[in-house]
PDB file of C-alpha atoms in Angstrom:
ATOM      1  CA  GLY Q 428     -61.015  24.324  85.918  1.00  0.00           C
ATOM      2  CA  ILE Q 429     -62.047  27.638  83.702  1.00  0.00           C
ATOM      3  CA  GLN Q 430     -65.574  26.439  81.367  1.00  0.00           C
ATOM      4  CA  VAL Q 431     -65.518  28.071  78.326  1.00  0.00           C
ATOM      5  CA  GLU Q 432     -68.377  28.202  76.299  1.00  0.00           C
ATOM      6  CA  GLN Q 433     -68.779  29.721  72.861  1.00  0.00           C
ATOM      7  CA  SER Q 434     -72.012  31.191  71.012  1.00  0.00           C
ATOM      8  CA  PRO Q 435     -73.857  29.915  68.929  1.00  0.00           C
ATOM      9  CA  PRO Q 436     -72.499  27.104  67.525  1.00  0.00           C
ATOM     10  CA  ASP Q 437     -73.501  27.554  64.041  1.00  0.00           C
ATOM     11  CA  LEU Q 438     -73.487  29.937  62.096  1.00  0.00           C
ATOM     12  CA  ILE Q 439     -74.785  30.398  58.161  1.00  0.00           C
ATOM     13  CA  LEU Q 440     -75.063  33.830  56.392  1.00  0.00           C
ATOM     14  CA  GLN Q 441     -74.799  35.062  53.319  1.00  0.00           C
ATOM     15  CA  GLU Q 442     -71.928  37.175  52.235  1.00  0.00           C
ATOM     16  CA  GLY Q 443     -72.332  40.775  53.189  1.00  0.00           C
ATOM     17  CA  ALA Q 444     -73.914  39.797  56.458  1.00  0.00           C
ATOM     18  CA  ASN Q 445     -72.812  41.112  59.987  1.00  0.00           C
ATOM     19  CA  SER Q 446     -72.212  38.525  62.660  1.00  0.00           C
ATOM     20  CA  THR Q 447     -70.784  38.865  66.735  1.00  0.00           C
ATOM     21  CA  LEU Q 448     -69.652  35.729  67.863  1.00  0.00           C
ATOM     22  CA  ARG Q 449     -69.466  35.473  71.922  1.00  0.00           C
ATOM     23  CA  CYS Q 450     -67.039  34.192  74.577  1.00  0.00           C
ATOM     24  CA  ASN Q 451     -67.990  33.101  78.018  1.00  0.00           C
ATOM     25  CA  PHE Q 452     -65.465  32.047  80.739  1.00  0.00           C
ATOM     26  CA  SER Q 453     -65.972  30.555  84.106  1.00  0.00           C
ATOM     27  CA  ASP Q 454     -63.451  32.660  85.877  1.00  0.00           C
ATOM     28  CA  SER Q 455     -60.529  34.926  85.676  1.00  0.00           C
ATOM     29  CA  VAL Q 456     -58.023  35.262  82.535  1.00  0.00           C
ATOM     30  CA  ASN Q 457     -55.313  36.577  82.317  1.00  0.00           C
ATOM     31  CA  ASN Q 458     -54.838  36.184  78.287  1.00  0.00           C
ATOM     32  CA  LEU Q 459     -57.852  35.796  76.042  1.00  0.00           C
ATOM     33  CA  GLN Q 460     -57.310  34.750  71.955  1.00  0.00           C
ATOM     34  CA  TRP Q 461     -59.598  34.651  68.583  1.00  0.00           C
ATOM     35  CA  PHE Q 462     -58.770  31.856  66.236  1.00  0.00           C
ATOM     36  CA  HIS Q 463     -59.739  30.795  63.171  1.00  0.00           C
ATOM     37  CA  GLN Q 464     -59.002  27.683  61.781  1.00  0.00           C
ATOM     38  CA  ASN Q 465     -59.211  27.003  58.082  1.00  0.00           C
ATOM     39  CA  PRO Q 466     -60.459  23.819  56.406  1.00  0.00           C
ATOM     40  CA  TRP Q 467     -56.973  22.576  56.333  1.00  0.00           C
ATOM     41  CA  GLY Q 468     -56.755  22.580  60.208  1.00  0.00           C
ATOM     42  CA  GLN Q 469     -54.086  25.737  60.620  1.00  0.00           C
ATOM     43  CA  LEU Q 470     -54.947  28.026  63.431  1.00  0.00           C
ATOM     44  CA  ILE Q 471     -54.900  31.797  62.856  1.00  0.00           C
ATOM     45  CA  ASN Q 472     -53.928  34.538  64.837  1.00  0.00           C
ATOM     46  CA  LEU Q 473     -57.472  36.967  64.850  1.00  0.00           C
ATOM     47  CA  PHE Q 474     -56.370  38.770  68.199  1.00  0.00           C
ATOM     48  CA  TYR Q 475     -55.259  38.415  71.450  1.00  0.00           C
ATOM     49  CA  ILE Q 476     -57.260  40.534  73.411  1.00  0.00           C
ATOM     50  CA  PRO Q 477     -57.158  39.530  77.570  1.00  0.00           C
ATOM     51  CA  SER Q 478     -59.484  42.669  77.579  1.00  0.00           C
ATOM     52  CA  GLY Q 479     -60.196  46.118  75.670  1.00  0.00           C
ATOM     53  CA  THR Q 480     -61.436  46.420  72.434  1.00  0.00           C
ATOM     54  CA  LYS Q 481     -59.386  45.595  69.304  1.00  0.00           C
ATOM     55  CA  GLN Q 482     -59.538  45.802  65.601  1.00  0.00           C
ATOM     56  CA  ASN Q 483     -58.529  44.230  62.195  1.00  0.00           C
ATOM     57  CA  GLY Q 484     -60.492  45.416  59.305  1.00  0.00           C
ATOM     58  CA  ARG Q 485     -63.717  44.116  58.732  1.00  0.00           C
ATOM     59  CA  LEU Q 486     -62.841  42.468  62.795  1.00  0.00           C
ATOM     60  CA  SER Q 487     -62.810  43.482  65.714  1.00  0.00           C
ATOM     61  CA  ALA Q 488     -62.629  42.332  69.614  1.00  0.00           C
ATOM     62  CA  THR Q 489     -64.036  43.527  72.754  1.00  0.00           C
ATOM     63  CA  THR Q 490     -62.965  42.007  76.312  1.00  0.00           C
ATOM     64  CA  VAL Q 491     -65.208  42.416  79.200  1.00  0.00           C
ATOM     65  CA  ALA Q 492     -62.609  40.488  81.839  1.00  0.00           C
ATOM     66  CA  THR Q 493     -64.399  42.009  84.800  1.00  0.00           C
ATOM     67  CA  GLU Q 494     -67.977  40.147  83.341  1.00  0.00           C
ATOM     68  CA  ARG Q 495     -66.350  37.315  81.750  1.00  0.00           C
ATOM     69  CA  TYR Q 496     -67.295  37.436  78.112  1.00  0.00           C
ATOM     70  CA  SER Q 497     -65.957  38.111  75.114  1.00  0.00           C
ATOM     71  CA  LEU Q 498     -67.373  39.358  71.659  1.00  0.00           C
ATOM     72  CA  LEU Q 499     -66.041  38.563  68.051  1.00  0.00           C
ATOM     73  CA  TYR Q 500     -67.722  40.170  65.421  1.00  0.00           C
ATOM     74  CA  ILE Q 501     -67.445  40.325  61.740  1.00  0.00           C
ATOM     75  CA  SER Q 502     -68.439  42.773  59.645  1.00  0.00           C
ATOM     76  CA  SER Q 503     -69.272  42.393  55.779  1.00  0.00           C
ATOM     77  CA  SER Q 504     -68.529  38.587  55.766  1.00  0.00           C
ATOM     78  CA  GLN Q 505     -67.219  36.957  52.991  1.00  0.00           C
ATOM     79  CA  THR Q 506     -67.153  33.487  51.764  1.00  0.00           C
ATOM     80  CA  THR Q 507     -63.632  33.329  53.468  1.00  0.00           C
ATOM     81  CA  ASP Q 508     -65.042  33.883  56.426  1.00  0.00           C
ATOM     82  CA  SER Q 509     -65.817  30.256  56.473  1.00  0.00           C
ATOM     83  CA  GLY Q 510     -64.758  28.024  58.867  1.00  0.00           C
ATOM     84  CA  VAL Q 511     -64.377  27.296  63.310  1.00  0.00           C
ATOM     85  CA  TYR Q 512     -63.689  30.458  65.646  1.00  0.00           C
ATOM     86  CA  PHE Q 513     -62.293  29.535  68.536  1.00  0.00           C
ATOM     87  CA  CYS Q 514     -61.734  31.545  71.779  1.00  0.00           C
ATOM     88  CA  ALA Q 515     -58.642  29.955  73.977  1.00  0.00           C
ATOM     89  CA  VAL Q 516     -58.638  31.454  78.026  1.00  0.00           C
ATOM     90  CA  GLY Q 517     -55.287  31.123  80.282  1.00  0.00           C
ATOM     91  CA  SER Q 518     -56.186  31.799  84.153  1.00  0.00           C
ATOM     92  CA  GLY Q 519     -53.385  31.000  86.346  1.00  0.00           C
ATOM     93  CA  GLY Q 520     -49.761  31.675  86.959  1.00  0.00           C
ATOM     94  CA  SER Q 521     -49.158  28.932  84.538  1.00  0.00           C
ATOM     95  CA  TYR Q 522     -51.656  30.641  81.405  1.00  0.00           C
ATOM     96  CA  ILE Q 523     -51.863  27.388  80.101  1.00  0.00           C
ATOM     97  CA  PRO Q 524     -54.560  27.833  77.804  1.00  0.00           C
ATOM     98  CA  THR Q 525     -58.201  26.146  77.356  1.00  0.00           C
ATOM     99  CA  PHE Q 526     -60.544  26.331  74.413  1.00  0.00           C
ATOM    100  CA  GLY Q 527     -64.379  26.612  73.570  1.00  0.00           C
ATOM    101  CA  ARG Q 528     -65.259  24.230  71.235  1.00  0.00           C
ATOM    102  CA  GLY Q 529     -65.444  26.970  68.943  1.00  0.00           C
ATOM    103  CA  THR Q 530     -67.721  28.724  66.436  1.00  0.00           C
ATOM    104  CA  SER Q 531     -68.509  27.154  62.998  1.00  0.00           C
ATOM    105  CA  LEU Q 532     -69.557  29.591  60.038  1.00  0.00           C
ATOM    106  CA  ILE Q 533     -70.775  29.227  56.715  1.00  0.00           C
ATOM    107  CA  VAL Q 534     -70.752  31.987  54.751  1.00  0.00           C
ATOM    108  CA  HIS Q 535     -72.773  31.625  51.278  1.00  0.00           C
ATOM    109  CA  PRO Q 536     -71.872  34.081  48.304  1.00  0.00           C
TER     110      PRO Q 536
ATOM    111  CA  ASP C 900     -38.936  33.403  60.553  1.00  0.00           C
ATOM    112  CA  THR C 901     -41.379  31.233  58.982  1.00  0.00           C
ATOM    113  CA  GLY C 902     -43.410  30.968  62.174  1.00  0.00           C
ATOM    114  CA  VAL C 903     -44.205  27.243  64.081  1.00  0.00           C
ATOM    115  CA  SER C 904     -43.155  23.913  61.707  1.00  0.00           C
ATOM    116  CA  GLN C 905     -44.242  20.634  62.390  1.00  0.00           C
ATOM    117  CA  ASP C 906     -43.364  17.260  61.160  1.00  0.00           C
ATOM    118  CA  PRO C 907     -44.902  14.625  59.677  1.00  0.00           C
ATOM    119  CA  ARG C 908     -47.906  16.760  58.157  1.00  0.00           C
ATOM    120  CA  HIS C 909     -49.537  13.449  58.288  1.00  0.00           C
ATOM    121  CA  LYS C 910     -49.047  10.045  59.477  1.00  0.00           C
ATOM    122  CA  ILE C 911     -50.781   6.811  59.246  1.00  0.00           C
ATOM    123  CA  THR C 912     -49.720   3.607  61.318  1.00  0.00           C
ATOM    124  CA  LYS C 913     -50.672   0.364  62.131  1.00  0.00           C
ATOM    125  CA  ARG C 914     -52.406  -0.133  65.653  1.00  0.00           C
ATOM    126  CA  GLY C 915     -49.308  -0.788  68.257  1.00  0.00           C
ATOM    127  CA  GLN C 916     -46.351   0.994  66.360  1.00  0.00           C
ATOM    128  CA  ASN C 917     -44.446   3.890  67.899  1.00  0.00           C
ATOM    129  CA  VAL C 918     -44.352   6.942  66.426  1.00  0.00           C
ATOM    130  CA  THR C 919     -43.157  10.351  66.973  1.00  0.00           C
ATOM    131  CA  PHE C 920     -43.932  14.370  65.767  1.00  0.00           C
ATOM    132  CA  ARG C 921     -41.224  17.164  65.810  1.00  0.00           C
ATOM    133  CA  CYS C 922     -42.313  20.788  66.176  1.00  0.00           C
ATOM    134  CA  ASP C 923     -40.110  23.803  65.335  1.00  0.00           C
ATOM    135  CA  PRO C 924     -41.189  26.463  67.151  1.00  0.00           C
ATOM    136  CA  ILE C 925     -40.624  30.665  66.567  1.00  0.00           C
ATOM    137  CA  SER C 926     -36.464  31.265  66.637  1.00  0.00           C
ATOM    138  CA  GLU C 927     -36.606  32.842  70.661  1.00  0.00           C
ATOM    139  CA  HIS C 928     -39.574  31.435  71.320  1.00  0.00           C
ATOM    140  CA  ASN C 929     -39.355  30.170  75.367  1.00  0.00           C
ATOM    141  CA  ARG C 930     -42.743  28.146  75.555  1.00  0.00           C
ATOM    142  CA  LEU C 931     -43.558  25.805  73.719  1.00  0.00           C
ATOM    143  CA  TYR C 932     -47.206  23.858  74.086  1.00  0.00           C
ATOM    144  CA  TRP C 933     -48.793  20.502  72.183  1.00  0.00           C
ATOM    145  CA  TYR C 934     -52.134  20.076  71.688  1.00  0.00           C
ATOM    146  CA  ARG C 935     -54.635  17.175  70.776  1.00  0.00           C
ATOM    147  CA  GLN C 936     -57.984  18.044  68.255  1.00  0.00           C
ATOM    148  CA  THR C 937     -60.745  15.732  67.974  1.00  0.00           C
ATOM    149  CA  LEU C 938     -63.887  15.829  65.238  1.00  0.00           C
ATOM    150  CA  GLY C 939     -65.750  18.496  66.516  1.00  0.00           C
ATOM    151  CA  GLN C 940     -63.598  19.595  69.631  1.00  0.00           C
ATOM    152  CA  GLY C 941     -61.222  22.813  70.302  1.00  0.00           C
ATOM    153  CA  PRO C 942     -57.808  21.940  70.798  1.00  0.00           C
ATOM    154  CA  GLU C 943     -56.954  20.466  74.023  1.00  0.00           C
ATOM    155  CA  PHE C 944     -53.765  21.082  75.895  1.00  0.00           C
ATOM    156  CA  LEU C 945     -51.283  18.285  76.384  1.00  0.00           C
ATOM    157  CA  THR C 946     -48.033  19.384  78.509  1.00  0.00           C
ATOM    158  CA  TYR C 947     -46.058  22.780  77.902  1.00  0.00           C
ATOM    159  CA  PHE C 948     -41.748  23.496  78.275  1.00  0.00           C
ATOM    160  CA  GLN C 949     -40.798  26.441  79.128  1.00  0.00           C
ATOM    161  CA  ASN C 950     -37.301  26.407  77.516  1.00  0.00           C
ATOM    162  CA  GLU C 951     -36.250  22.735  77.946  1.00  0.00           C
ATOM    163  CA  ALA C 952     -37.825  22.381  80.983  1.00  0.00           C
ATOM    164  CA  GLN C 953     -41.186  20.413  81.136  1.00  0.00           C
ATOM    165  CA  LEU C 954     -43.580  22.046  83.389  1.00  0.00           C
ATOM    166  CA  GLU C 955     -46.725  20.263  83.374  1.00  0.00           C
ATOM    167  CA  LYS C 956     -47.580  16.575  81.941  1.00  0.00           C
ATOM    168  CA  SER C 957     -50.218  15.710  84.451  1.00  0.00           C
ATOM    169  CA  ARG C 958     -52.779  16.185  80.947  1.00  0.00           C
ATOM    170  CA  LEU C 959     -50.698  14.074  78.960  1.00  0.00           C
ATOM    171  CA  LEU C 960     -53.759  11.428  77.848  1.00  0.00           C
ATOM    172  CA  SER C 961     -51.802   8.334  79.249  1.00  0.00           C
ATOM    173  CA  ASP C 962     -48.230   7.314  80.347  1.00  0.00           C
ATOM    174  CA  ARG C 963     -47.766   6.030  76.456  1.00  0.00           C
ATOM    175  CA  PHE C 964     -47.330   9.267  75.632  1.00  0.00           C
ATOM    176  CA  SER C 965     -44.533  11.088  76.150  1.00  0.00           C
ATOM    177  CA  ALA C 966     -42.302  14.584  75.440  1.00  0.00           C
ATOM    178  CA  GLU C 967     -39.053  16.504  75.054  1.00  0.00           C
ATOM    179  CA  ARG C 968     -36.996  19.846  74.501  1.00  0.00           C
ATOM    180  CA  PRO C 969     -34.298  18.808  75.189  1.00  0.00           C
ATOM    181  CA  LYS C 970     -32.478  21.674  73.887  1.00  0.00           C
ATOM    182  CA  GLY C 971     -34.597  23.941  74.849  1.00  0.00           C
ATOM    183  CA  SER C 972     -35.638  24.385  70.741  1.00  0.00           C
ATOM    184  CA  PHE C 973     -37.445  22.089  68.869  1.00  0.00           C
ATOM    185  CA  SER C 974     -39.172  19.126  70.599  1.00  0.00           C
ATOM    186  CA  THR C 975     -40.952  16.192  70.510  1.00  0.00           C
ATOM    187  CA  LEU C 976     -44.144  14.362  70.924  1.00  0.00           C
ATOM    188  CA  GLU C 977     -44.143  10.279  71.011  1.00  0.00           C
ATOM    189  CA  ILE C 978     -46.980   8.114  71.562  1.00  0.00           C
ATOM    190  CA  GLN C 979     -46.216   4.094  72.518  1.00  0.00           C
ATOM    191  CA  ARG C 980     -48.159   1.394  71.357  1.00  0.00           C
ATOM    192  CA  THR C 981     -50.779   3.378  69.447  1.00  0.00           C
ATOM    193  CA  GLU C 982     -54.059   3.307  69.733  1.00  0.00           C
ATOM    194  CA  GLN C 983     -57.272   3.660  67.111  1.00  0.00           C
ATOM    195  CA  GLY C 984     -58.232   6.592  69.723  1.00  0.00           C
ATOM    196  CA  ASP C 985     -54.986   8.006  69.460  1.00  0.00           C
ATOM    197  CA  SER C 986     -56.365   9.081  65.441  1.00  0.00           C
ATOM    198  CA  ALA C 987     -56.302  13.243  66.436  1.00  0.00           C
ATOM    199  CA  MET C 988     -55.112  16.245  64.766  1.00  0.00           C
ATOM    200  CA  TYR C 989     -51.896  16.844  66.991  1.00  0.00           C
ATOM    201  CA  LEU C 990     -50.645  20.577  67.247  1.00  0.00           C
ATOM    202  CA  CYS C 991     -47.482  22.364  68.585  1.00  0.00           C
ATOM    203  CA  ALA C 992     -47.922  26.059  69.734  1.00  0.00           C
ATOM    204  CA  SER C 993     -44.923  28.454  70.920  1.00  0.00           C
ATOM    205  CA  SER C 994     -45.544  32.259  72.814  1.00  0.00           C
ATOM    206  CA  PRO C 995     -42.392  34.198  73.424  1.00  0.00           C
ATOM    207  CA  ASN C 996     -43.161  34.127  77.487  1.00  0.00           C
ATOM    208  CA  PRO C 997     -45.404  32.750  79.726  1.00  0.00           C
ATOM    209  CA  GLY C 998     -49.287  34.417  78.761  1.00  0.00           C
ATOM    210  CA  GLY C 999     -47.926  35.766  75.591  1.00  0.00           C
ATOM    211  CA  GLU C1000     -49.564  35.524  71.923  1.00  0.00           C
ATOM    212  CA  GLN C1001     -49.329  31.681  71.021  1.00  0.00           C
ATOM    213  CA  TYR C1002     -49.150  30.498  67.288  1.00  0.00           C
ATOM    214  CA  PHE C1003     -49.546  27.279  65.956  1.00  0.00           C
ATOM    215  CA  GLY C1004     -48.394  25.395  63.428  1.00  0.00           C
ATOM    216  CA  PRO C1005     -50.452  23.179  60.584  1.00  0.00           C
ATOM    217  CA  GLY C1006     -50.304  20.079  62.660  1.00  0.00           C
ATOM    218  CA  THR C1007     -49.369  16.826  62.160  1.00  0.00           C
ATOM    219  CA  ARG C1008     -52.442  14.286  61.158  1.00  0.00           C
ATOM    220  CA  LEU C1009     -52.818  10.720  62.955  1.00  0.00           C
ATOM    221  CA  THR C1010     -54.107   8.016  61.707  1.00  0.00           C
ATOM    222  CA  VAL C1011     -53.411   4.840  63.496  1.00  0.00           C
ATOM    223  CA  THR C1012     -55.630   1.796  61.038  1.00  0.00           C
TER     224      THR C1012
END
């Protein structure tokens, strides 16, 4: 099956800093999502981005499907950005998603 | 629309007991997915439905696990003869179509003692 690798596994930032999270995948994909998991376990949709670039406030994402990676940018980080960020990709006709292991982000005030 | 809901939010059970979890997807979403998540890992796909049809169940963790979506609306996930290794967060998600954006419920946290 498709392999999904996220980096870095852990990230510690000071409030106001910028960061880039990466998701590499081993095969062509037909869907890709970024999620933020809050401390209560809820997965919150950030972007549905099988290709191209999207922006939502301080967050933006870019997927280069031909090179099999996606990037999530967080600018001017806030303590509320803390949590785990997951990338999930789907491939083939069934679109069954495969998740990476996530990037754990801690933002200190 | 209030989003995907799951019930119960927490379940503590003794080893050997059966448990059943319910998921109510966003209305008119055709696809419904079940996942399991253990500490430090990403969600692990278990099974999914397209309307009432269960299209993939080979990844259910054992024959103690089963899922239904009888009328193409809500779904249930049952674990029979629970084991301590079943302790995890069980997540449900729905999407409006194959390959569409998934929306997750809050999860059911299972503890087997």
